Amino acid sequence: MSNQDAIDWRTPIQPAEITWYGDIPISRQFDEGYFSDTDPILEASVTYIQANRLGERFRSNQQVTIAELGFGFGLNFLLTAQLWQRTAPERSWLDYIAFELHPVTIIDLQKAYSHWPQLSVLGEELLASLPLPVPGYHLVSFEALRIRCLLVYGDARHYLPQLQAQIDCWFLDAFSPKRNFELWQPEIFSQISRLSHRHSTLSTYSVARTVKDGITAAGFHYRLLSATGRKRQRLVADGTEALAPKRKDSVKQSTAIIGSGVAGLCLARELQFRGYEVTLFDTAKTVGSGASGAPVAVVRPWLSKDLNLDAQWSLLCYLTALKYWSRSSRGSDRLLGQPLILRKKEGQDFRELLHNFPALRYLASLVREAITTQQMNLKTDQEDLCFPFGGWIHPRRLAHELFTELEEKCTFHFDHQLTQLIAVDSHWACQFKQKNERIFDQVIIANATGISQLKQTVQIPVQSIAGQINQISALPKENLQNGICQPGFLLPGNTNSWHLGATFEPDTLSVSQATEQLNTQFRKLFPDCDHSVIFEMQSYWRNARACTLDHLPLVGAAPNYYENTNISSGRGTKSTLADLTVHPNLYLFSGFGSRGFTTIPASANFLASLIDHTVSPWPKRLSERVNPGRFLLRQQQKR
Ligand SMILES: Cc1cc2nc3c(=O)[nH]c(=O)nc-3n(C[C@H](O)[C@H](O)[C@H](O)COP(=O)(O)OP(=O)(O)OC[C@H]3O[C@@H](n4cnc5c(N)ncnc54)[C@H](O)[C@@H]3O)c2cc1C
């Protein structure tokens, strides 16, 4: 594993190997039981729930963050969720972060849950929401319960240092120091110290010398208490003055989102769940008037040969998008259910990619003579890549579904074009072309290509690139089930129609020029196809996407170009993104280019957590890739 990797795709996740002795699961990897053979629920309640005084914390805090080392069967999570359900005040939120090297399989989880009828409803919910067993950060939301669970699969020694959060309570529930030496090392305790505050608490069943020493070095004061079940003693610890002060809870400020495309809608959804009053403004008369009104769109990660940080970020976004869009699509209308085939392009070697990053095999497999190409009587002797989970979506429909969901929860103002933003004390005055003005505590610019029209953001390099998608009615064979892409895409539409897309036009083309380009693209997509067949264009759709120079979006605080370049204090060397001055309470959520439907759901989650000062669903190295200050920083570093 390279230390530069945010997510380790070289090491596949190995599931927990378990032998059952009656009701007790024993790990073959660690040669130790997961829990006590007397009363696991009582033992976990006493050792973790009561020890951290969770009931009291839940009743008196707007937001609580718990971290667990060793998720195992999720018993501590289920007990925490049960107590949360009973005691937490309305509008409060629980963030639960759990690290697991060997996730327990669904079959073993089901077996354990069958012994815990009092937790069966929550257990079912957890089973239904578990992520795919691939490495990295997985955000699982239990919206009705107001719980966000960040499950991190892989080695905690790699992932804990990248976590961006402040933890109120720690559950140290890994296997014992004798069996799982790695998770009780000084490097782990120094991370616990970094992530804790003076009022954090910590508990564990282990009272080994190394544990007591580690906890003391981390800035905690511990006590030993009598235990239940298999142990005589357990350990409880409180944060001391040596730790950082507790961050203040965020104030739920009035929030304006400029732009009601899929970006604005997804972000509005996240923020209103977190208790913000959200108002959306859009120049258009309805949602989906911009690029988000596309009839179809591909959802997939983009994979460089070395699976660099950008590829790792796209995989993280892809995993979120799969869940997000499946949830949004109603009933049996599962938009992401069909496999997507990615044609190999010159210089690409998918076999080598899967060999070097075997953890990818869960998400993608090699396909020679792809099913789709067989169905279409096409020959291929190349190795393409198949994403069995898909996919593609129908954005226009999803944008309207999101709008219907949010219509009552947020305020929408259509026919409102923002022309100017003026800082007034600690607020923003939004001025509209329609000659009215509204004041908000914070503003998020989610207006895609419109970003270049504002004084505060005009210097950010965003380009508007037009594109076209054609709906066609006939194919060589009419039973195409899968989507195919690269170059462009061919995706099934409604009955007997397909969508051929999309052009990428730095210099805008006419409809017929774009159609010619799409047909050329089709011939490359299917080189062996009978090209005498004429594809009749039924309709076309044109729009523009907002593209940045590095094809990554702008997600985060808006950098203040004027202060960073003109004011004397701004002239010093800026070596990191954190050195840049930003506009207070002004955020950017734009530049999603041609990949918005893969990247917007995860990015909305990330930006909402940044605004709300809660757990970041992304490792630091990945969130820096999309920081809107990166172009300014590069510009300054060149001087
Ligand atoms: C031809 C084409 C094909 C594409 N194919 C894919 C694909 O296969 N997969 C994929 O993931 N992505 C694809 N995309 C990209 C995808 O459509 C975008 O990434 C995504 O829609 C961006 O969403 P958005 O909300 O940022 O932008 P938009 O949907 O454009 O929304 C921006 C909104 O801001 C409003 N606005 C602008 N200025 C102002 C202002 N001053 N005041 C108020 N409101 C304002 C606009 O009216 C608009 O409604 C494609 C795009 C195009 C054009």
CSV table of C-alpha atoms and ligand atoms in Angstrom, one decimal, residues 258-265 281-284 286-294 296-300 395 416-419 432 446-451 453-454 465-469 489 491 502-503 541-546 589-600, ligand 1:
chain,number,residue,atom,x,y,z
A,258,ILE,CA,-28.4,29.4,-6.0
A,259,GLY,CA,-29.4,26.8,-8.6
A,260,SER,CA,-31.9,24.1,-8.4
A,261,GLY,CA,-30.2,21.5,-10.7
A,262,VAL,CA,-29.4,18.1,-9.2
A,263,ALA,CA,-26.5,19.7,-7.3
A,264,GLY,CA,-28.7,22.3,-5.6
A,265,LEU,CA,-31.4,19.7,-4.9
A,281,PHE,CA,-33.3,30.2,-6.3
A,282,ASP,CA,-33.2,29.4,-10.0
A,283,THR,CA,-33.3,31.5,-13.1
A,284,ALA,CA,-35.5,28.9,-14.8
A,286,THR,CA,-38.8,24.7,-13.1
A,287,VAL,CA,-36.2,22.2,-11.9
A,288,GLY,CA,-34.1,20.3,-14.4
A,289,SER,CA,-33.8,23.1,-16.9
A,290,GLY,CA,-30.0,23.0,-17.0
A,291,ALA,CA,-27.7,20.0,-17.5
A,292,SER,CA,-29.7,18.0,-14.9
A,293,GLY,CA,-32.5,17.7,-17.3
A,294,ALA,CA,-30.6,15.1,-19.4
A,296,VAL,CA,-30.1,9.6,-19.5
A,297,ALA,CA,-26.7,9.7,-17.9
A,298,VAL,CA,-24.0,7.3,-17.2
A,299,VAL,CA,-23.0,6.6,-13.6
A,300,ARG,CA,-19.5,5.1,-13.3
A,395,PRO,CA,-31.8,12.4,-14.5
A,416,HIS,CA,-34.9,34.4,-9.9
A,417,GLN,CA,-31.5,35.1,-11.4
A,418,LEU,CA,-28.9,36.1,-8.9
A,419,THR,CA,-26.9,39.0,-10.3
A,432,PHE,CA,-31.7,39.3,-8.3
A,446,ALA,CA,-24.7,25.7,-7.1
A,447,ASN,CA,-25.5,27.4,-10.4
A,448,ALA,CA,-23.1,25.4,-12.7
A,449,THR,CA,-21.9,27.6,-15.5
A,450,GLY,CA,-23.5,30.7,-13.9
A,451,ILE,CA,-20.6,30.7,-11.4
A,453,GLN,CA,-21.2,35.8,-13.5
A,454,LEU,CA,-20.5,36.7,-9.9
A,465,ILE,CA,-19.0,23.1,-22.6
A,466,ALA,CA,-22.0,22.3,-24.7
A,467,GLY,CA,-23.1,18.7,-25.5
A,468,GLN,CA,-25.9,16.8,-27.3
A,469,ILE,CA,-27.7,13.5,-26.7
A,489,PHE,CA,-22.5,6.1,-24.6
A,491,LEU,CA,-28.1,3.6,-23.3
A,502,ALA,CA,-22.9,12.8,-25.7
A,503,THR,CA,-20.8,15.3,-27.6
A,541,TRP,CA,-31.4,17.2,-26.2
A,542,ARG,CA,-28.7,19.9,-25.8
A,543,ASN,CA,-27.3,21.7,-22.8
A,544,ALA,CA,-24.0,22.8,-21.3
A,545,ARG,CA,-22.0,21.5,-18.4
A,546,ALA,CA,-19.6,23.5,-16.1
A,589,PHE,CA,-20.9,23.5,-5.3
A,590,SER,CA,-20.3,23.6,-9.0
A,591,GLY,CA,-18.1,22.4,-11.8
A,592,PHE,CA,-19.4,18.9,-11.9
A,593,GLY,CA,-18.6,18.6,-15.6
A,594,SER,CA,-19.7,15.5,-17.4
A,595,ARG,CA,-19.7,13.3,-14.2
A,596,GLY,CA,-22.2,15.1,-12.0
A,597,PHE,CA,-24.6,12.1,-11.5
A,598,THR,CA,-21.7,10.0,-10.1
A,599,THR,CA,-20.2,12.7,-8.0
A,600,ILE,CA,-23.0,15.0,-6.7
B,1,LIG,C1,-24.9,16.6,-23.1
B,1,LIG,C2,-24.6,16.3,-21.6
B,1,LIG,C3,-24.4,14.9,-21.3
B,1,LIG,C4,-24.1,14.6,-20.0
B,1,LIG,N1,-23.9,13.3,-19.6
B,1,LIG,C5,-23.6,13.0,-18.4
B,1,LIG,C6,-23.4,11.6,-18.0
B,1,LIG,O1,-23.6,10.7,-18.8
B,1,LIG,N2,-23.1,11.3,-16.7
B,1,LIG,C7,-23.0,12.3,-15.8
B,1,LIG,O2,-22.7,12.0,-14.6
B,1,LIG,N3,-23.1,13.6,-16.1
B,1,LIG,C8,-23.4,14.0,-17.4
B,1,LIG,N4,-23.6,15.3,-17.7
B,1,LIG,C9,-23.3,16.3,-16.7
B,1,LIG,C10,-24.4,16.5,-15.7
B,1,LIG,O3,-25.6,16.8,-16.4
B,1,LIG,C11,-24.0,17.7,-14.8
B,1,LIG,O4,-22.8,17.3,-14.1
B,1,LIG,C12,-25.1,17.9,-13.7
B,1,LIG,O5,-26.3,18.0,-14.2
B,1,LIG,C13,-24.7,19.2,-13.0
B,1,LIG,O6,-25.8,19.6,-12.1
B,1,LIG,P1,-25.9,21.1,-11.6
B,1,LIG,O7,-27.0,21.1,-10.7
B,1,LIG,O8,-24.5,21.5,-11.1
B,1,LIG,O9,-26.1,21.9,-12.9
B,1,LIG,P2,-27.4,22.3,-13.7
B,1,LIG,O10,-28.4,21.2,-13.8
B,1,LIG,O11,-27.0,22.9,-15.0
B,1,LIG,O12,-28.1,23.3,-12.7
B,1,LIG,C14,-27.7,24.7,-12.6
B,1,LIG,C15,-28.9,25.5,-12.3
B,1,LIG,O13,-28.4,26.8,-12.0
B,1,LIG,C16,-29.3,27.8,-12.5
B,1,LIG,N5,-28.7,29.1,-12.6
B,1,LIG,C17,-27.6,29.4,-13.4
B,1,LIG,N6,-27.2,30.7,-13.1
B,1,LIG,C18,-28.1,31.2,-12.2
B,1,LIG,C19,-28.2,32.4,-11.5
B,1,LIG,N7,-27.4,33.4,-11.7
B,1,LIG,N8,-29.2,32.6,-10.6
B,1,LIG,C20,-30.1,31.5,-10.3
B,1,LIG,N9,-30.0,30.3,-10.9
B,1,LIG,C21,-29.0,30.1,-11.8
B,1,LIG,C22,-29.7,27.2,-13.9
B,1,LIG,O14,-30.9,27.7,-14.3
B,1,LIG,C23,-29.8,25.7,-13.6
B,1,LIG,O15,-31.1,25.2,-13.3
B,1,LIG,C24,-23.9,15.6,-19.0
B,1,LIG,C25,-24.1,17.0,-19.4
B,1,LIG,C26,-24.5,17.3,-20.7
B,1,LIG,C27,-24.7,18.7,-21.0
